[in-house]
XYZ file of C-alpha atoms in Angstrom:
579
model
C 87.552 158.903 42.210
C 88.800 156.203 40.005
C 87.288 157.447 36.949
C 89.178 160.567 37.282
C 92.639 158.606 36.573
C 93.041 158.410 32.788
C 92.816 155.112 31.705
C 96.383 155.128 29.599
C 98.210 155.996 33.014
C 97.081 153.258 34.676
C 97.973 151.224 31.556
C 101.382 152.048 31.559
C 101.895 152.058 35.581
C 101.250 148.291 35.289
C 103.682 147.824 32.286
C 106.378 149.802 34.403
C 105.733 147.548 37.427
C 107.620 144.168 38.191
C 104.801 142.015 39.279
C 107.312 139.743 40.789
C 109.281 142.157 42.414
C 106.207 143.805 44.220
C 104.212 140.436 44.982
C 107.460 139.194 46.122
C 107.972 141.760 48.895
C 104.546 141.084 50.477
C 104.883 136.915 50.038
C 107.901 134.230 49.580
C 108.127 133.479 45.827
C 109.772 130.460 44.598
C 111.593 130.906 41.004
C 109.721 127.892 38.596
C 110.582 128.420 35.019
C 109.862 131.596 33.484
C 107.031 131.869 36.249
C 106.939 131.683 40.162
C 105.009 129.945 42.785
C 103.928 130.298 46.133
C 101.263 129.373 48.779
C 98.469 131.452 48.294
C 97.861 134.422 50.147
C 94.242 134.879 50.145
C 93.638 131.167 51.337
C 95.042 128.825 53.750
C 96.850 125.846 51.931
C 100.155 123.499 52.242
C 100.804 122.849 48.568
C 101.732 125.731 46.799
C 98.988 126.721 44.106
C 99.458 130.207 43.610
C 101.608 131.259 40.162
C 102.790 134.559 39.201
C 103.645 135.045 35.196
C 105.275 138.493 35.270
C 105.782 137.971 31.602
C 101.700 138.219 30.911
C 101.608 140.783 33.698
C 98.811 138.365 36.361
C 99.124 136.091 38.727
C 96.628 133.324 39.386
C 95.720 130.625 42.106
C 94.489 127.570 40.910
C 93.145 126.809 44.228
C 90.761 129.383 45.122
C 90.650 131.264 41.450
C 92.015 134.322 42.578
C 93.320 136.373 39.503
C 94.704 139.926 38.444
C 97.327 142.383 38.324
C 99.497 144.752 40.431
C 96.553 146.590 41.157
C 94.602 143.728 41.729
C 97.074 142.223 44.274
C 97.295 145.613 46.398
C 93.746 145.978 46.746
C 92.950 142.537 47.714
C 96.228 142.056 50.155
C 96.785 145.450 51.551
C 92.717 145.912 51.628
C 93.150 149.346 49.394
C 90.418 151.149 47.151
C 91.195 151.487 43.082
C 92.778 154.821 43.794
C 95.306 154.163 46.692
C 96.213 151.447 45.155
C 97.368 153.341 41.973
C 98.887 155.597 44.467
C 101.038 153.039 45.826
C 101.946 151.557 42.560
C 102.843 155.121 41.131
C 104.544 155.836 44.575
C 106.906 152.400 43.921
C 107.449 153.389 40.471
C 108.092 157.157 41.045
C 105.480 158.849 39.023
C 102.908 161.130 39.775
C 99.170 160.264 39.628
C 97.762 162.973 36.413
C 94.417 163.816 38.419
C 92.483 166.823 36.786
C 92.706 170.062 38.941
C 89.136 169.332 40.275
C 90.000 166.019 41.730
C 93.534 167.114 42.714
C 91.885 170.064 44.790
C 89.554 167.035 46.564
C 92.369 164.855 47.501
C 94.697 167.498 49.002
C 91.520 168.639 51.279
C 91.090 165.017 52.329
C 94.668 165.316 53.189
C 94.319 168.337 55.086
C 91.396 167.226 57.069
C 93.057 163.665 57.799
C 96.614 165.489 58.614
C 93.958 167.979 61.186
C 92.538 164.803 62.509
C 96.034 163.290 63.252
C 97.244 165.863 65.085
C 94.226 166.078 67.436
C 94.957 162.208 68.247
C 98.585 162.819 68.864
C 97.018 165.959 71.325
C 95.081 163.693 72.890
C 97.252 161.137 73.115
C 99.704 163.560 74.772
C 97.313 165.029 77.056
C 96.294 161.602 78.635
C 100.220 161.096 79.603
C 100.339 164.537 81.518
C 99.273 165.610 84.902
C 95.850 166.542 84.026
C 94.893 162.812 82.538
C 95.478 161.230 85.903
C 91.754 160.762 86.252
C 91.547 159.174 82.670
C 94.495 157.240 83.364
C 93.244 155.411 86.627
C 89.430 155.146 84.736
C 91.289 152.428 82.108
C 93.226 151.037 84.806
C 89.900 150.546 86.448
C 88.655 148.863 83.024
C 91.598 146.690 83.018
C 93.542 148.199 79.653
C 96.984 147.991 80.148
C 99.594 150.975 78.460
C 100.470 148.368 75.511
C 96.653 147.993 74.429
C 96.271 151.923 74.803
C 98.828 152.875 72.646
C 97.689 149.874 70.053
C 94.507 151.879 69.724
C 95.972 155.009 70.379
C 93.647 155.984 72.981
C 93.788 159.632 74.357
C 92.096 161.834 76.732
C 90.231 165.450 76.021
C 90.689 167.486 78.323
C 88.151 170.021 80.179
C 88.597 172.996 79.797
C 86.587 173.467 76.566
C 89.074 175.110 73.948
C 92.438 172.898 75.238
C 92.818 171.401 71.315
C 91.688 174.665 69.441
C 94.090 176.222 71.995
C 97.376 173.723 70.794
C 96.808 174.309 66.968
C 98.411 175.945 64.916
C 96.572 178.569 62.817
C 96.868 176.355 59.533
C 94.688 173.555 61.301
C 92.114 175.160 63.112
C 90.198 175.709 60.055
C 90.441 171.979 59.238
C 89.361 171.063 62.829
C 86.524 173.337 62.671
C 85.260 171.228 58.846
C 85.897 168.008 60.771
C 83.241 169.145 63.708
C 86.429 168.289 66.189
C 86.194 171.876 66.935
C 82.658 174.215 66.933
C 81.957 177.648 65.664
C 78.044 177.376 66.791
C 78.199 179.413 69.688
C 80.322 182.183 68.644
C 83.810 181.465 69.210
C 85.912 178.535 68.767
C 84.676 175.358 71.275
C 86.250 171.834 71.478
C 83.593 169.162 70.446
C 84.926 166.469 73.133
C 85.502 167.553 76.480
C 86.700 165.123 79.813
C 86.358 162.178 78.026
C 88.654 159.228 76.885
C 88.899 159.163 73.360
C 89.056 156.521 70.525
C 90.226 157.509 67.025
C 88.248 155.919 64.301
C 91.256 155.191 61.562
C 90.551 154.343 57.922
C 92.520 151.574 55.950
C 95.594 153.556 55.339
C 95.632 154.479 59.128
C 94.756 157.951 58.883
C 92.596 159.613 61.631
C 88.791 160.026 60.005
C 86.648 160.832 63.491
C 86.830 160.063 66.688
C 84.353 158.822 69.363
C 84.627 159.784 73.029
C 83.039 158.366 76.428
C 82.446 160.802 79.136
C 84.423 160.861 82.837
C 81.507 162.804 84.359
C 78.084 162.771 84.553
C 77.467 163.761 80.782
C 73.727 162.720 79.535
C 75.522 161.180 76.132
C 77.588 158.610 77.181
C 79.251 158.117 74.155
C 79.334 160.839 71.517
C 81.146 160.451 67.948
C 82.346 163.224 65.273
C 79.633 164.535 62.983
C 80.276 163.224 59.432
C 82.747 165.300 57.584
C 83.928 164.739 53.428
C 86.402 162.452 55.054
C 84.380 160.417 57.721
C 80.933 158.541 56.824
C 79.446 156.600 59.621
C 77.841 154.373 58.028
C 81.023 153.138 56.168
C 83.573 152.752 58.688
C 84.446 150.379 60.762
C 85.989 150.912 63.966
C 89.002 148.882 65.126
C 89.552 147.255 61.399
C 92.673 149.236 60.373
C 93.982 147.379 64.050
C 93.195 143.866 63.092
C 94.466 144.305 60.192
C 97.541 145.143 61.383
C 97.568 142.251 64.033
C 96.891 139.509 61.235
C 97.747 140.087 57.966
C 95.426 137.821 56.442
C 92.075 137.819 57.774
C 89.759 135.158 57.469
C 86.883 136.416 59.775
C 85.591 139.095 61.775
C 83.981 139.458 64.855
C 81.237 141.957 64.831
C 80.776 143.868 68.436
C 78.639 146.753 69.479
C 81.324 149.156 71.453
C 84.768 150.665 71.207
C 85.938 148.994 74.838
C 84.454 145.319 73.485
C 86.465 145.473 70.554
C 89.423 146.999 72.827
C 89.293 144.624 75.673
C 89.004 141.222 73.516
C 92.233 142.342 71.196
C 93.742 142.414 75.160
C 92.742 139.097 75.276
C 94.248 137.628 72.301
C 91.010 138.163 70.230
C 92.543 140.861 67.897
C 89.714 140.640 65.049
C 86.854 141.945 66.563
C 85.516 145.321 64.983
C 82.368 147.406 65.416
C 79.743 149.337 63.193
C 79.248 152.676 64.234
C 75.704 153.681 65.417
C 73.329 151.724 66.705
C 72.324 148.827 64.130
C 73.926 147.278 61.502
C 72.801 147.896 58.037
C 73.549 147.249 54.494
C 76.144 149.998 54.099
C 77.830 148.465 57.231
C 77.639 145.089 55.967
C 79.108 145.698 52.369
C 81.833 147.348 54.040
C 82.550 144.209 56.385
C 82.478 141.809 53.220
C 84.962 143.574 51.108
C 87.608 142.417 54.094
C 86.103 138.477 54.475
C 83.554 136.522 53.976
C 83.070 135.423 57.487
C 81.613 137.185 59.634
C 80.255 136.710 63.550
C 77.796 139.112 64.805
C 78.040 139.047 68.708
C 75.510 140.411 70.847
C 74.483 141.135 74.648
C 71.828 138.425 74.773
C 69.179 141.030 76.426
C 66.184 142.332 74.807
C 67.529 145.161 73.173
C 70.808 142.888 72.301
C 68.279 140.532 70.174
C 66.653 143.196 68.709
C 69.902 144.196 67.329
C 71.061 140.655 66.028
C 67.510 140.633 64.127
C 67.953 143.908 62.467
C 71.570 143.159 61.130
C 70.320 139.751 60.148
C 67.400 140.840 58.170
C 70.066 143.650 56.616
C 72.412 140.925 55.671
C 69.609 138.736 53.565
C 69.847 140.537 50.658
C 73.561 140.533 50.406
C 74.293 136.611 51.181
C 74.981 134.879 48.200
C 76.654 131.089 48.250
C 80.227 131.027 49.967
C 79.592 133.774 51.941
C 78.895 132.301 56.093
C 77.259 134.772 58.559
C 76.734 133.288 62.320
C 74.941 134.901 65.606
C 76.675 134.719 69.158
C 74.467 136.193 71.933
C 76.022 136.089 74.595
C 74.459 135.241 78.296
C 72.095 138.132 80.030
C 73.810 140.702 81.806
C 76.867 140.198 79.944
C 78.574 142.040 77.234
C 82.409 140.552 75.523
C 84.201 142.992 77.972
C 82.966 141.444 81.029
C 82.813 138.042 79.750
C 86.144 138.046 78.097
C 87.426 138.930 81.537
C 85.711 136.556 83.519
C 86.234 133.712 81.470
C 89.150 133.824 79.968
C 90.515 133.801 75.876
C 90.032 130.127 75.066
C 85.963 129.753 76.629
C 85.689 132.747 74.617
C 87.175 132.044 71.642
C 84.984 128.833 72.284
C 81.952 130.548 72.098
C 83.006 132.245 68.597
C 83.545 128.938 67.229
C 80.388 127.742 68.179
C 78.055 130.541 67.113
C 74.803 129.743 65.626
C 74.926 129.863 61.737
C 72.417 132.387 59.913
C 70.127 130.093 58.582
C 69.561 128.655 62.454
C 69.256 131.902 64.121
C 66.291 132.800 62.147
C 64.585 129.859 61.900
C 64.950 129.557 66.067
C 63.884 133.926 66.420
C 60.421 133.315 64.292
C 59.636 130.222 65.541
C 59.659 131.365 69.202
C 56.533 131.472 71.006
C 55.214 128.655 68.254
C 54.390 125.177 68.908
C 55.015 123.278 65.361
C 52.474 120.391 66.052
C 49.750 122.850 65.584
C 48.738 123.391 62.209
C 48.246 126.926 62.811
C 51.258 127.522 64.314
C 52.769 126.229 61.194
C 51.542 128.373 58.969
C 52.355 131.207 61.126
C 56.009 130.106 60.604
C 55.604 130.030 57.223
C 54.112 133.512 57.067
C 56.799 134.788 59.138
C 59.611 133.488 57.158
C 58.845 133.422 53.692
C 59.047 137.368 53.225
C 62.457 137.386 54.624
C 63.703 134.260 52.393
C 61.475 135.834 49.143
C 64.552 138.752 49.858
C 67.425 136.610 49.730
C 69.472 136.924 46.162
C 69.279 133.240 43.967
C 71.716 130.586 45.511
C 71.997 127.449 47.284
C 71.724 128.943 50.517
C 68.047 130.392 49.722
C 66.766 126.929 47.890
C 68.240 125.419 51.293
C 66.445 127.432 53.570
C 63.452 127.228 51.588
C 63.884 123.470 52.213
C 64.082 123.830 55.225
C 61.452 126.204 55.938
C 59.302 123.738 53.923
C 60.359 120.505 56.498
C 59.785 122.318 59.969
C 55.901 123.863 58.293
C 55.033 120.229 56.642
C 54.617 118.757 60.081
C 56.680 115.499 59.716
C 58.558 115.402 62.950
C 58.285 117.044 66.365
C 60.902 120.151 65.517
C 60.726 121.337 69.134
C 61.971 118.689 70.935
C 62.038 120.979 74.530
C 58.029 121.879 73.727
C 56.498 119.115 75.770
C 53.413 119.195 77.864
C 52.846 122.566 79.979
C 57.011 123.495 79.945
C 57.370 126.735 78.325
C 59.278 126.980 74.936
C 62.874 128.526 76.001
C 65.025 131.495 75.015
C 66.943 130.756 72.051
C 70.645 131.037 73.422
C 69.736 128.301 75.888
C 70.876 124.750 76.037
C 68.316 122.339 74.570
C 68.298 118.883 72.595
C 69.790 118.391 69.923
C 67.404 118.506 66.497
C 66.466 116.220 64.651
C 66.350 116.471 61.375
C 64.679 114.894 58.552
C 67.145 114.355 55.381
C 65.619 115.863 52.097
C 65.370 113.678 48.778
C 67.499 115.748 46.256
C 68.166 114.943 42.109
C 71.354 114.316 42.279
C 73.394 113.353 38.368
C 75.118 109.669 37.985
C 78.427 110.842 38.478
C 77.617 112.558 41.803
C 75.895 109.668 43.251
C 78.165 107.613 42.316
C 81.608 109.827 43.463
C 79.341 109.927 46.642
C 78.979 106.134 46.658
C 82.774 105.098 46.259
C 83.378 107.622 49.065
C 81.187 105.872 51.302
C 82.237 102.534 49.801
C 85.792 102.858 47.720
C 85.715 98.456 47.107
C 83.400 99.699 44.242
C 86.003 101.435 41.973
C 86.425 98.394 40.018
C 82.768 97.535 39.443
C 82.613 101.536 38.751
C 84.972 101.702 36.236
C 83.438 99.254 34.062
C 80.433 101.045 33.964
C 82.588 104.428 33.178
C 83.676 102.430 30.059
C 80.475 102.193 28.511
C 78.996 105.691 29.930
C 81.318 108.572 29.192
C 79.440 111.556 31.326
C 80.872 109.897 34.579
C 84.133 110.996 33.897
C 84.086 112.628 37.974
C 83.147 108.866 39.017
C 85.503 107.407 36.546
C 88.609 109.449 37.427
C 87.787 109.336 41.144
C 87.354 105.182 40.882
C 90.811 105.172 38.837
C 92.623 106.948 41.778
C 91.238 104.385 44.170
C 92.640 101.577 42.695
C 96.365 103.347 41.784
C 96.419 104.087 45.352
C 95.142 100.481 46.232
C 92.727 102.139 48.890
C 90.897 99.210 50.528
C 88.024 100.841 52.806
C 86.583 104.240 53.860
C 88.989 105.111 56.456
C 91.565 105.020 54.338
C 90.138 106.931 51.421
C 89.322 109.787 54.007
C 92.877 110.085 55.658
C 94.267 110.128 51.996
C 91.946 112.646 50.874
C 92.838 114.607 54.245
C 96.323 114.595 54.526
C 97.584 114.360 50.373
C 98.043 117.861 48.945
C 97.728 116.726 45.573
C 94.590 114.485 46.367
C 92.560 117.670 48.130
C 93.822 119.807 44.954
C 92.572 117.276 42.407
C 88.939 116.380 44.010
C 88.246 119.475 46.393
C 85.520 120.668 44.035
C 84.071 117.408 43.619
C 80.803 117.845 45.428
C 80.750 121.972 45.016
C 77.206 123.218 44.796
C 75.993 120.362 47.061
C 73.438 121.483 50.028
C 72.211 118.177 51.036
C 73.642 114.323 50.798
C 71.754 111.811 50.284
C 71.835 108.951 53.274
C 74.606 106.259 53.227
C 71.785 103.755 52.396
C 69.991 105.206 49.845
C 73.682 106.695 48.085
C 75.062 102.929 47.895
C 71.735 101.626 47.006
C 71.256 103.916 44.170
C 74.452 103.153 43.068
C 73.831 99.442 42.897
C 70.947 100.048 40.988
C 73.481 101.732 38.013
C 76.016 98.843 38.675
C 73.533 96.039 38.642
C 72.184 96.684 34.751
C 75.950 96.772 33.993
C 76.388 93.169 34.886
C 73.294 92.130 33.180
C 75.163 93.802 30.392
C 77.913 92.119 30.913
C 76.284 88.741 31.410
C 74.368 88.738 28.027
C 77.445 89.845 25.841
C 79.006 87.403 27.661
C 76.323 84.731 26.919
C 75.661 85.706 23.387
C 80.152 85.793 22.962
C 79.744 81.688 24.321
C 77.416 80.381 21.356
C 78.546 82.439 19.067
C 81.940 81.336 18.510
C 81.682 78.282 18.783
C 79.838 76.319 15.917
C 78.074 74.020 18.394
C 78.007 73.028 22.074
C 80.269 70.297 21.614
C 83.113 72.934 20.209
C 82.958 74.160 23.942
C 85.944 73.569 26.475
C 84.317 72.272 29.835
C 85.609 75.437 31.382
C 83.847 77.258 28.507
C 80.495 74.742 29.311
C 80.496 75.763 33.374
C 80.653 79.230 32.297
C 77.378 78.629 30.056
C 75.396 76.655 32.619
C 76.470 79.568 35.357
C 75.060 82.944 33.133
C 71.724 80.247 32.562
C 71.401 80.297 35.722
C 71.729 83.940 36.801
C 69.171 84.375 33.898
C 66.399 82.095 35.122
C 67.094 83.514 38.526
């Protein structure tokens, strides 16, 4: 739809818009200059590195190097497509978005399916308050949602009777409710799609009622049944329960992926409020591109039965081809038998929420699911391994994370340590999900430049800076080393602990060096870092020695021209040579 705005509207919507007045009503700006500052909003930080230049019409954040203009801003911070968000904008500055009459026509009938769609919620909504909900009313009692959560997700209740919401519209909606599939024609005459069941609208970003999906109070064969897809509703696309966390935290940092409409309602209960889940029954690409325009963190949490690992396998193998370096992608299956309704319930918010923090990262979860059933100390087992996982890596896009795995996958089929540490003897190889020893793993040699191994080697060891910056003097591509070395010694830092707690706790420290190592998979052992790092100092003091030598006899005429200072001096770099 965004081609069909002409490009010199959109033009002169952003010159008509005050980029300070409209950031400034979503965040706190701070007047400095001509310009204005603030914390950023699409990352977490303490000194403010986000700057607004209304002047040049952008704002920018030196911290995370997010850029752009008004419509930029909405997009990203109110989660909008290109087209509401030149809505809004034109909205705020009173005009009128020039669509041609073919794409005006579209819009107003995805109003007038969306405006159907909202009124059958409200119905619904109204009918599980009355007399006749009783039964649906006691059902989420039973399932432990309280009236607060219920009206959150607006959850309603269809009644029986088979025509009750084709019955309570009005004459201008029923043909919209028939387009949606909320109300049938098939039979002959009008029928209600959802009957006795309790019912969970499926909202888009803006809010608006797109589908719903309803779970029966009888003895229905389909449990669950969800609108057909309509111009306005495309499974595949939306997410359920995202237009409520959004709502609950402005900025979100992560989601966590469930499988059902009462998981994602009964953890938001439970002070979880950024769970979501895909609608149908396996996440795939179109699913995942949806979830990744909203974060770059997401947790996938399964039942951890057979059919709950089969799902966590399919929407990991979907998600290969999308990962690319920065974004993070972790696996939580939860204990047999158990779903994150029950368990939430059982356990409690904070075991939960310690479970989420402790998922299994991508890269681990396949490794451990295609090396079940193996035992690495056979050499056919190993290539097995190898067979299974290089097809899946050979699909991953170019980046860190692939070379990584790749790595990796090369360390656990090369045979140099016993990977399964639990695999001993006659005792079966266990279920991934349950507890075992922890790995360990062998480091990997990487080519790392001078001025990373030698950053890395004041970290580790900051009483080098002074020894570092003399070799920064007489090699200028360690200017990383040479600036980092230079900050040691203004800020006098004596040992590790302190360099660390500086780094930690000073704004301007984290904003000056937090891209130091960027791009880095693997470090190199304390060791071999320092000793690497003596072997680039050491030929400096040679150096050093042998100007210093050569300085001695040459300006003086003869020995005996030497002061006996200047003589101990000689007989001490003679020394250091023969030795």
């Amino acid at each position: 739809m965004s081609g069909l705005i002409p490009q010199r509207f959109v033009e002169d919507l952003l010159d008509r818009v005050d980029l300070a007045e409209l950031i400034g009503s979503r965040i706190t700006l701070k007047k400095a200059g001509g310009n204005y500052k603030a914390r950023c909003p699409f990352h977490d930080e303490k000194t403010p590195s986000f700057n607004v230049r209304p002047d040049k019409g952008f704002y920018h954040c030196f911290g995370c190097g997010a850029h752009g203009d008004a419509i930029s801003f909405i997009r990203e911070y109110d989660g909008l497509g290109f087209t509401d968000a030149v809505e809004e904008l034109a909205r705020r500055a009173g005009l009128e978005v020039p669509y041609d009459q073919s794409a005006r026509q579209e819009i107003q009938q995805a109003r007038t399916l969306t405006d159907a769609l909202d009124f059958a919620a409200r119905f619904y909504r109204s009918a599980l308050q009355s007399p006749q909900g009783e039964f649906a009313r006691d059902y989420l009692k039973q399932r432990g949602l309280d009236n607060d959560i219920a009206e959150r997700y607006l959850l309603g209740y269809a009644p029986g009777t088979g025509t009750a919401l084709n019955d309570a519209a009005s004459q201008d909606l029923k043909g919209p409710l028939v387009e949606t599939g909320t109300v049938s024609e098939r039979y002959g005459r009008p029928r209600d799609l959802f009957r006795h069941r309790i019912m969970f609208p499926i909202r888009n970003s803006r809010g608006k009622t797109v589908a719903f999906g309803g779970r029966t109070l009888g003895d229905d064969k389909a449990k669950y049944i969800n609108s057909p897809e309509s111009d306005v509703f495309h499974k595949s696309r939306e997410i359920y329960g995202l237009y409520e966390a959004k709502q609950a935290i402005r900025q979100l940092d992560r989601l966590l992926v469930v499988e059902g409409y009462m998981d994602v309602i009964a953890l938001a209960q439970h002070g979880i409020p950024y769970a979501v889940a895909t609608l149908g029954t396996a996440t795939n690409q179109d699913n995942l591109t949806a979830l990744l325009k909203q974060v770059r963190h997401l947790v996938f949490c399964f039942d951890g039965d057979t059919a709950g690992y089969r799902a966590a396998d399919r929407a990991m193998e979907n998600a290969l081809e999308l990962l690319a370096d920065g974004l993070h992608l972790q696996f939580l299956m939860l204990p047999d038998g158990e779903d994150p309704d029950t368990l939430v319930r059982k356990e409690g918010q904070q075991a939960f929420q310690k479970r989420v923090d402790g998922a299994t990262p991508l890269s681990r979860y396949l490794f451990n699911r295609q090396s079940e059933g193996l035992d690495l100390n056979l050499p056919e087992h190993r290539g097995e391994l190898r067979a299974r996982v290089e097809p899946l890596l050979n699909r991953m896009p170019k980046s860190t994370l692939r070379d990584a795995m790749w790595h990796e996958m090369l360390r656990l089929c090369g045979g140099k340590r016993d990977w399964q540490s639990n695999n001993r003897g006659d005792r079966p190889f266990k279920r991934f999900g349950e507890r075992r020893d922890r790995i360990q793993e062998e480091r990997i040699d990487v080519k790392l430049s001078k001025d990373t191994i030698l950053c890395l080697a004041l970290v580790q060891a900051p009483e080098l800076a002074t020894e570092a910056i003399e070799l920064c003097r007489n090699e200028r591509q360690l200017h990383q080393a040479r600036s980092l070395a230079t900050w040691i010694l203004d800020q006098q830092l004596r040992d590790r602990h302190q360099l660390i707690g500086k780094l930690a706790l000073d704004g301007d420290a984290r904003n000056r060096f937090y891209k130091l190592f960027d791009g880095m998979e693997h470090l190199p052992s304390r060791e071999r870092t320092l000793a690497t790092a003596r072997e680039m100092l050491q030929p400096n003091h040679e150096t050093a020695r042998k100007q210093r030598l050569s300085a001695l006899l040459m300006e003086k005429r003869s020995l005996a021209d030497l002061t006996e200072a200047e003589r101990d001096e000689l007989r001490s770099l003679s020394r250091q040579a023969e030795e």
